[in-house]
Amino acid sequence: MYALAVHGGAGALPRTPLSRAREAEYSQGLAAALLAGQRLLERDGSALDAVEAAVMALEDQALFNAGRGAVLTSDGTVELDAAIMGGTGLRAGAVALVRRTRNPVQLARRVLEDCPHVFLAGDAADRYAAERGLPAVPNEYFITPHRQAQLAALRAPFALAGAPAAAQPPPATIDEPPLGTVGAVARDHSGALAAATSTGGIAGKRPGRIGDSPVIGAGTYADDQSCAVSTTGHGEWFLRTVQAYDIAARLRYGGYSLEAAVEEAIMQRLPRLGAAGGLIAVDREARIVIRHNTPAMFRASVRSGEEARIHVY
Ligand code: ASP
């Protein structure tokens, strides 16, 4: 029995509802990523390979806030974070502040496989990618007009503060929904679990800011004894609550079911703290749980012998 879930971020709805065509694009993007992972699981591939393949497919699509199409920092560049973890033997690889490596999750996987360390950041992470022969791109490769408009809209209220109304620029329009971090969790035929997450972080973030996504235990976690988790939402809160590990710990030490652990964390604890977001999780029995306390979360899942499910709201 295999199980696979992917997400394309949780968050508020865009100011204007997504058009049918745009919603269809997101659904197709999620479906393609799900299929990339599912194909491997069907052929007895590993959970680790499946989550890497699914997240790479999402990184390569400009629609999502990871790899190409990621949000911009306040200085208009892209800094990417990613992590991957295998639940057998607690193997993990993570990278942050990546600026040149085309697929940060692939780099995280190389760290997991080849590096004596778990977490590399900044220029040294990009240099490690080059050493391992991974594809490199200029930072501009990641930058799309949509994200430039999004940053302009974020800056607009401040740019001309104090100037007369007539002198104000028209607000930049953003048809990009304010979500898009991507992730995947899987259980393979052998019962092994894995999780991966990749993101550009939060639009307009200060350069050097690292969110929860690449932090093992906060945004990404997998342990064959409990579950695999990938989160999305307000990263600072997911760091403070060590959210992904919190779910695994509820199963391990608290005797929770996956459903009850996720319900309590996402629908009760995080809202009490004022934290918005969601997560995808899978347990040893191939149960998939997906919850979000935001209006929207791009998500898709499939289990062996069952139809794939894809949802935007
Ligand atoms: N959690 C991500 C971060 O804070 C953002 C997101 O999921 O949208 O970097």
Short mmCIF file of C-alpha atoms and ligand atoms in Angstrom, two decimals:
data_model
loop_
_atom_site.label_atom_id
_atom_site.label_comp_id
_atom_site.label_asym_id
_atom_site.label_seq_id
_atom_site.Cartn_x
_atom_site.Cartn_y
_atom_site.Cartn_z
CA MET A 1 0.00 0.00 0.00
CA TYR A 2 1.38 3.42 -0.92
CA ALA A 3 0.10 6.90 -0.13
CA LEU A 4 1.17 10.29 -1.43
CA ALA A 5 0.00 13.84 -0.76
CA VAL A 6 1.28 17.14 -2.14
CA HIS A 7 0.50 20.76 -1.31
CA GLY A 8 1.00 24.03 -3.10
CA GLY A 9 0.62 26.27 -0.05
CA ALA A 10 -2.12 27.47 2.30
CA GLY A 11 -3.23 31.04 2.74
CA ALA A 12 -5.76 33.77 2.15
CA LEU A 13 -7.66 34.00 -1.10
CA PRO A 14 -6.46 36.43 -3.78
CA ARG A 15 -8.30 39.77 -3.78
CA THR A 16 -10.12 38.75 -6.92
CA PRO A 17 -11.22 35.11 -6.98
CA LEU A 18 -9.16 32.86 -9.20
CA SER A 19 -10.63 32.60 -12.68
CA ARG A 20 -11.74 29.15 -13.80
CA ALA A 21 -8.75 29.04 -16.14
CA ARG A 22 -6.29 29.99 -13.40
CA GLU A 23 -7.81 27.48 -10.97
CA ALA A 24 -7.49 24.82 -13.66
CA GLU A 25 -3.80 25.70 -14.08
CA TYR A 26 -3.16 25.17 -10.37
CA SER A 27 -5.09 21.89 -10.40
CA GLN A 28 -3.10 20.68 -13.40
CA GLY A 29 0.14 21.68 -11.72
CA LEU A 30 -0.77 19.72 -8.61
CA ALA A 31 -1.92 16.73 -10.67
CA ALA A 32 1.38 16.65 -12.59
CA ALA A 33 3.39 16.71 -9.36
CA LEU A 34 1.22 13.99 -7.82
CA LEU A 35 1.70 11.84 -10.89
CA ALA A 36 5.48 12.35 -10.87
CA GLY A 37 5.60 10.88 -7.35
CA GLN A 38 2.89 8.27 -7.90
CA ARG A 39 4.66 6.75 -10.93
CA LEU A 40 7.65 5.98 -8.73
CA LEU A 41 5.59 4.56 -5.86
CA GLU A 42 3.67 2.33 -8.26
CA ARG A 43 6.92 0.80 -9.46
CA ASP A 44 8.02 0.09 -5.90
CA GLY A 45 10.05 3.30 -5.74
CA SER A 46 10.97 4.75 -2.37
CA ALA A 47 9.01 7.37 -0.45
CA LEU A 48 12.11 9.58 -0.54
CA ASP A 49 12.33 9.43 -4.34
CA ALA A 50 8.60 10.10 -4.63
CA VAL A 51 8.57 13.25 -2.47
CA GLU A 52 11.68 14.58 -4.23
CA ALA A 53 10.14 14.02 -7.67
CA ALA A 54 6.81 15.60 -6.68
CA VAL A 55 8.44 18.69 -5.15
CA MET A 56 10.82 19.11 -8.11
CA ALA A 57 7.81 19.13 -10.44
CA LEU A 58 6.26 21.93 -8.36
CA GLU A 59 9.54 23.89 -8.19
CA ASP A 60 9.75 23.87 -11.99
CA GLN A 61 6.28 25.42 -12.39
CA ALA A 62 6.20 29.20 -12.16
CA LEU A 63 2.75 29.03 -10.50
CA PHE A 64 4.04 28.05 -7.08
CA ASN A 65 6.19 29.81 -4.49
CA ALA A 66 9.18 27.49 -4.86
CA GLY A 67 11.96 27.33 -7.42
CA ARG A 68 10.89 29.33 -10.50
CA GLY A 69 8.07 31.70 -9.56
CA ALA A 70 9.13 32.03 -5.92
CA VAL A 71 8.30 35.23 -4.02
CA LEU A 72 10.85 38.05 -3.87
CA THR A 73 12.79 39.42 -0.93
CA SER A 74 12.51 43.12 -0.09
CA ASP A 75 15.51 43.76 -2.34
CA GLY A 76 13.84 42.05 -5.31
CA THR A 77 15.88 38.86 -5.43
CA VAL A 78 14.99 35.23 -4.70
CA GLU A 79 16.27 33.20 -1.72
CA LEU A 80 15.07 29.62 -1.55
CA ASP A 81 14.71 27.15 1.34
CA ALA A 82 14.08 23.38 1.13
CA ALA A 83 14.30 20.20 3.19
CA ILE A 84 13.79 16.49 2.71
CA MET A 85 13.62 13.76 5.33
CA GLY A 86 13.35 9.98 5.20
CA GLY A 87 11.67 8.31 8.16
CA THR A 88 13.88 5.22 8.07
CA GLY A 89 16.88 6.01 10.26
CA LEU A 90 15.86 9.70 10.48
CA ARG A 91 17.94 10.80 7.49
CA ALA A 92 17.63 14.47 6.59
CA GLY A 93 19.00 17.15 4.29
CA ALA A 94 18.17 20.85 4.32
CA VAL A 95 19.26 24.03 2.54
CA ALA A 96 18.46 27.71 3.05
CA LEU A 97 19.12 31.02 1.27
CA VAL A 98 19.85 29.23 -2.00
CA ARG A 99 20.19 31.69 -4.92
CA ARG A 100 21.56 29.75 -7.88
CA THR A 101 20.63 26.08 -7.60
CA ARG A 102 17.75 25.31 -9.93
CA ASN A 103 16.02 22.72 -7.70
CA PRO A 104 16.62 23.31 -3.99
CA VAL A 105 14.91 20.05 -3.01
CA GLN A 106 17.35 18.14 -5.20
CA LEU A 107 20.19 19.88 -3.37
CA ALA A 108 18.61 18.97 -0.01
CA ARG A 109 18.52 15.35 -1.20
CA ARG A 110 22.23 15.49 -2.09
CA VAL A 111 22.94 16.83 1.40
CA LEU A 112 20.94 13.93 2.84
CA GLU A 113 22.78 11.35 0.73
CA ASP A 114 26.33 12.64 0.49
CA CYS A 115 27.05 15.20 3.20
CA PRO A 116 28.07 14.51 6.80
CA HIS A 117 25.93 17.54 7.82
CA VAL A 118 22.18 18.06 7.76
CA PHE A 119 21.79 21.78 7.01
CA LEU A 120 23.74 24.02 4.59
CA ALA A 121 22.94 27.69 3.92
CA GLY A 122 23.74 30.56 1.59
CA ASP A 123 26.55 30.75 -0.92
CA ALA A 124 28.19 27.63 0.52
CA ALA A 125 25.02 25.63 -0.20
CA ASP A 126 25.07 26.79 -3.84
CA ARG A 127 28.76 25.89 -4.05
CA TYR A 128 28.00 22.42 -2.68
CA ALA A 129 25.37 22.04 -5.43
CA ALA A 130 27.96 22.95 -8.07
CA GLU A 131 30.39 20.42 -6.57
CA ARG A 132 27.72 17.72 -6.87
CA GLY A 133 27.05 18.71 -10.50
CA LEU A 134 23.49 19.99 -9.97
CA PRO A 135 22.01 22.43 -12.54
CA ALA A 136 22.76 26.09 -11.72
CA VAL A 137 20.82 29.11 -13.01
CA PRO A 138 21.15 32.88 -12.60
CA ASN A 139 18.92 34.32 -9.86
CA GLU A 140 16.79 35.96 -12.61
CA TYR A 141 15.64 32.50 -13.72
CA PHE A 142 13.46 32.32 -10.58
CA ILE A 143 11.95 35.82 -10.98
CA THR A 144 8.59 36.18 -12.77
CA PRO A 145 6.60 39.34 -13.69
CA HIS A 146 3.82 38.22 -11.31
CA ARG A 147 6.18 38.23 -8.36
CA GLN A 148 7.62 41.60 -9.37
CA ALA A 149 4.07 43.00 -9.43
CA GLN A 150 3.40 41.40 -6.05
CA LEU A 151 6.46 43.08 -4.54
CA ALA A 152 5.53 46.42 -6.13
CA ALA A 153 2.06 46.13 -4.58
CA LEU A 154 3.57 45.40 -1.18
CA ARG A 155 5.84 48.44 -1.48
CA ALA A 156 3.23 50.81 -2.94
CA PRO A 157 1.62 52.03 0.32
CA PHE A 158 5.04 53.05 1.62
CA ALA A 159 6.59 54.41 -1.57
CA LEU A 160 4.67 57.66 -1.71
CA ALA A 161 3.57 58.01 1.91
CA GLY A 162 2.58 61.60 2.53
CA ALA A 163 2.19 62.47 -1.17
CA PRO A 164 -1.21 63.83 -2.30
CA ALA A 165 -3.73 61.22 -3.46
CA ALA A 166 -3.51 62.40 -7.06
CA ALA A 167 0.23 61.67 -7.04
CA GLN A 168 -0.23 58.10 -5.84
CA PRO A 169 0.42 55.34 -8.37
CA PRO A 170 -2.50 53.06 -9.18
CA PRO A 171 -2.22 49.95 -6.99
CA ALA A 172 -0.32 47.20 -8.74
CA THR A 173 -2.64 44.31 -9.46
CA ILE A 174 -1.70 40.87 -8.24
CA ASP A 175 -3.53 37.89 -9.58
CA GLU A 176 -1.11 35.69 -7.69
CA PRO A 177 -2.78 34.14 -4.65
CA PRO A 178 -0.73 34.82 -1.51
CA LEU A 179 0.26 31.20 -1.04
CA GLY A 180 2.35 28.69 -2.88
CA THR A 181 5.01 26.99 -0.76
CA VAL A 182 5.12 23.37 -1.90
CA GLY A 183 5.57 20.04 -0.17
CA ALA A 184 4.98 16.31 -0.34
CA VAL A 185 4.64 13.38 2.06
CA ALA A 186 4.68 9.71 1.12
CA ARG A 187 4.49 6.17 2.43
CA ASP A 188 5.91 3.54 0.09
CA HIS A 189 5.12 -0.17 -0.33
CA SER A 190 7.78 -1.11 2.22
CA GLY A 191 6.19 1.13 4.88
CA ALA A 192 8.91 3.82 4.76
CA LEU A 193 7.80 7.44 5.18
CA ALA A 194 9.28 10.65 3.75
CA ALA A 195 8.54 14.37 3.63
CA ALA A 196 9.87 17.29 1.58
CA THR A 197 9.12 21.03 1.53
CA SER A 198 10.39 23.84 -0.70
CA THR A 199 9.67 27.58 -0.66
CA GLY A 200 10.69 31.12 -1.48
CA GLY A 201 9.40 32.06 1.97
CA ILE A 202 7.26 35.15 2.52
CA ALA A 203 6.91 37.92 -0.10
CA GLY A 204 8.95 41.01 0.79
CA LYS A 205 10.92 39.16 3.47
CA ARG A 206 14.17 40.64 4.73
CA PRO A 207 17.16 39.08 2.93
CA GLY A 208 18.62 36.38 5.14
CA ARG A 209 15.27 35.41 6.69
CA ILE A 210 14.83 31.64 6.97
CA GLY A 211 11.35 30.21 7.54
CA ASP A 212 10.08 26.92 8.91
CA SER A 213 10.14 24.95 5.64
CA PRO A 214 13.83 23.90 5.68
CA VAL A 215 14.02 23.49 9.45
CA ILE A 216 13.81 19.82 10.37
CA GLY A 217 11.00 19.44 12.91
CA ALA A 218 9.35 22.79 12.12
CA GLY A 219 8.26 22.62 8.47
CA THR A 220 9.43 19.14 7.53
CA TYR A 221 9.66 15.89 9.49
CA ALA A 222 9.49 12.13 8.91
CA ASP A 223 9.84 9.18 11.27
CA ASP A 224 8.74 5.67 10.31
CA GLN A 225 7.64 5.18 13.93
CA SER A 226 5.02 7.93 13.65
CA CYS A 227 4.36 10.02 10.54
CA ALA A 228 5.68 12.32 7.81
CA VAL A 229 4.63 15.99 7.77
CA SER A 230 5.09 19.01 5.46
CA THR A 231 3.68 22.36 6.59
CA THR A 232 2.75 25.66 4.96
CA GLY A 233 1.73 28.97 6.44
CA HIS A 234 3.18 31.66 8.67
CA GLY A 235 6.66 30.21 9.11
CA GLU A 236 7.60 32.12 12.24
CA TRP A 237 4.76 30.37 14.09
CA PHE A 238 5.61 26.97 12.68
CA LEU A 239 9.17 27.51 13.93
CA ARG A 240 7.99 28.54 17.41
CA THR A 241 5.66 25.56 17.73
CA VAL A 242 8.13 23.12 16.12
CA GLN A 243 5.02 22.12 14.27
CA ALA A 244 5.94 19.08 12.17
CA TYR A 245 7.69 17.41 15.10
CA ASP A 246 4.81 18.33 17.40
CA ILE A 247 2.50 16.17 15.27
CA ALA A 248 4.96 13.24 15.30
CA ALA A 249 5.44 13.60 19.07
CA ARG A 250 1.69 13.53 19.73
CA LEU A 251 1.60 10.15 17.94
CA ARG A 252 4.72 8.79 19.60
CA TYR A 253 4.27 9.89 23.16
CA GLY A 254 0.64 10.94 23.39
CA GLY A 255 -1.07 7.99 21.74
CA TYR A 256 -2.90 10.32 19.34
CA SER A 257 -4.24 9.20 15.97
CA LEU A 258 -2.86 11.25 13.07
CA GLU A 259 -6.29 12.77 12.54
CA ALA A 260 -6.60 13.90 16.18
CA ALA A 261 -3.03 15.24 16.32
CA VAL A 262 -3.45 17.35 13.18
CA GLU A 263 -6.92 18.54 14.19
CA GLU A 264 -5.72 19.77 17.56
CA ALA A 265 -2.61 21.48 16.16
CA ILE A 266 -4.09 23.16 13.09
CA MET A 267 -7.67 23.82 14.16
CA GLN A 268 -7.15 24.59 17.86
CA ARG A 269 -3.63 25.44 18.98
CA LEU A 270 -2.43 27.48 15.98
CA PRO A 271 -5.62 29.60 15.71
CA ARG A 272 -5.38 30.38 19.44
CA LEU A 273 -1.88 31.72 18.76
CA GLY A 274 -3.13 33.70 15.75
CA ALA A 275 -1.20 31.46 13.34
CA ALA A 276 -2.51 30.73 9.85
CA GLY A 277 -1.55 27.71 7.79
CA GLY A 278 -1.98 24.04 7.15
CA LEU A 279 -0.17 20.77 6.66
CA ILE A 280 -0.19 17.43 4.91
CA ALA A 281 0.69 14.25 6.80
CA VAL A 282 0.78 10.50 6.29
CA ASP A 283 1.23 7.75 8.87
CA ARG A 284 2.54 4.18 8.87
CA GLU A 285 -0.88 2.80 7.97
CA ALA A 286 -0.92 5.00 4.86
CA ARG A 287 -3.59 7.28 6.33
CA ILE A 288 -3.40 10.76 4.80
CA VAL A 289 -4.55 13.79 6.81
CA ILE A 290 -4.69 17.30 5.31
CA ARG A 291 -5.97 20.29 7.32
CA HIS A 292 -5.72 24.06 7.01
CA ASN A 293 -7.15 26.92 9.04
CA THR A 294 -6.94 29.29 6.06
CA PRO A 295 -9.62 29.80 3.37
CA ALA A 296 -7.55 28.02 0.73
CA MET A 297 -4.92 25.35 0.40
CA PHE A 298 -3.75 23.83 -2.86
CA ARG A 299 -3.58 20.10 -2.23
CA ALA A 300 -3.78 16.69 -3.88
CA SER A 301 -3.48 13.10 -2.70
CA VAL A 302 -3.67 9.52 -3.88
CA ARG A 303 -3.41 6.02 -2.38
CA SER A 304 -2.83 2.73 -4.18
CA GLY A 305 -6.00 1.53 -5.84
CA GLU A 306 -7.85 4.82 -5.22
CA GLU A 307 -8.68 7.85 -7.35
CA ALA A 308 -6.52 10.96 -6.98
CA ARG A 309 -8.17 13.91 -5.19
CA ILE A 310 -7.28 17.51 -6.04
CA HIS A 311 -8.65 20.59 -4.21
CA VAL A 312 -7.98 24.31 -4.21
CA TYR A 313 -10.40 25.63 -1.54
N1 ASP B 1 6.00 28.56 5.63
C1 ASP B 1 6.63 29.32 4.58
C2 ASP B 1 7.64 30.26 5.21
O1 ASP B 1 7.34 30.86 6.22
C3 ASP B 1 5.69 30.13 3.76
C4 ASP B 1 4.46 29.43 3.28
O2 ASP B 1 4.21 28.28 3.60
O3 ASP B 1 3.68 30.05 2.54
O4 ASP B 1 8.71 30.43 4.69
#
